[in-house]
Amino acid sequence: MATLVKLRMPLLQVAAVLALLGLWHWGTVSGVLDTFVVGTPGETLGQLWNWTADGTLLRSSLSTLQVLLLGWGIGTVIGVIVGAMIGLNEFLRLVTDPFITFFNGMPRLILYPFLAVWLGFGLQSKILLVVLVIVVVVITIVASGFRDVDPDLISNSKLMGARRIDIARNVYAPALATWLIGSARVTLGYAFQASITAEFIGASKGLGYLVVFGESRFNMNEIWAALAAVVAIAWALDGLIGLWERRATRWSGVGAGAR
């Protein structure tokens, strides 16, 4: 029964998308919807085909992915290191807690104009924005996770002769993988938003630039085409994270069983 549901679900999702596209097409053909305001599915698909044929879509996607993956990777590494230090040191946690709370509550996307003034509209300012958007989230998750590790488990490991490297590998590493996997969809989503937002201002390439370019020309089909590319990439990345999650969960389970 569960297998049947898994097989039917993608078909239902595809059917829902096709139904929305059909309703959109009917609305534009019948005149119910203004094509200047909402565009048309046919012209949107045509725009995607033109961008694919002349290489615009590939260049823009690679530009956005470069900012996304570099910023997400750097932000995650920094967040893990700082989060581990805070999680394992109570004094450091008390010192940094007000600052972490402040930056976590601040809409960090508004920092990009400052970064653009300081660093220009190049790759560095965009990557730094992505780092600033996700690093606080990763620090919070990792620090909380380290504090939540059962102290009895650590004490028992020490009593059984485990060294620090053994505790790090067999206790903290599987737990850290679980925390990072649990937050990966959230942090990657934030990073993608930051990447697109950074391309709204002063950019000359990227998916965000295509959205702004279509807006400047009052061309809804270009905007829809760019958004469709964004959704497709987000869907693909989510699938990769899901695959990583399944594999890492099995590894974590094996590690737990070995202990």
GROMACS .gro file of N, CA and C in nm, residues 68 72 134 184-194 241:
model
   45
   68LEU      N    1   2.552   3.049  -0.446
   68LEU     CA    2   2.478   2.969  -0.350
   68LEU      C    3   2.567   2.867  -0.280
   72TRP      N    4   2.695   2.893   0.096
   72TRP     CA    5   2.638   2.793   0.187
   72TRP      C    6   2.748   2.708   0.250
  134ILE      N    7   2.309   3.261   0.661
  134ILE     CA    8   2.293   3.126   0.716
  134ILE      C    9   2.381   3.096   0.836
  184ALA      N   10   1.962   2.135   0.686
  184ALA     CA   11   2.015   2.162   0.552
  184ALA      C   12   1.911   2.223   0.461
  185ARG      N   13   1.788   2.171   0.465
  185ARG     CA   14   1.684   2.225   0.378
  185ARG      C   15   1.655   2.371   0.413
  186VAL      N   16   1.657   2.403   0.542
  186VAL     CA   17   1.629   2.540   0.585
  186VAL      C   18   1.743   2.633   0.544
  187THR      N   19   1.866   2.595   0.576
  187THR     CA   20   1.980   2.682   0.547
  187THR      C   21   2.002   2.697   0.397
  188LEU      N   22   1.981   2.588   0.321
  188LEU     CA   23   1.999   2.599   0.176
  188LEU      C   24   1.890   2.686   0.115
  189GLY      N   25   1.769   2.678   0.171
  189GLY     CA   26   1.662   2.766   0.124
  189GLY      C   27   1.693   2.912   0.151
  190TYR      N   28   1.743   2.941   0.271
  190TYR     CA   29   1.784   3.078   0.303
  190TYR      C   30   1.897   3.124   0.211
  191ALA      N   31   1.991   3.034   0.186
  191ALA     CA   32   2.105   3.069   0.101
  191ALA      C   33   2.059   3.097  -0.042
  192PHE      N   34   1.963   3.020  -0.091
  192PHE     CA   35   1.912   3.042  -0.226
  192PHE      C   36   1.842   3.178  -0.234
  193GLN      N   37   1.762   3.210  -0.134
  193GLN     CA   38   1.696   3.341  -0.131
  193GLN      C   39   1.798   3.454  -0.132
  194ALA      N   40   1.904   3.439  -0.051
  194ALA     CA   41   2.006   3.543  -0.046
  194ALA      C   42   2.079   3.556  -0.179
  241ILE      N   43   1.955   1.681  -0.134
  241ILE     CA   44   1.961   1.682   0.012
  241ILE      C   45   1.888   1.561   0.069
   0.00000   0.00000   0.00000
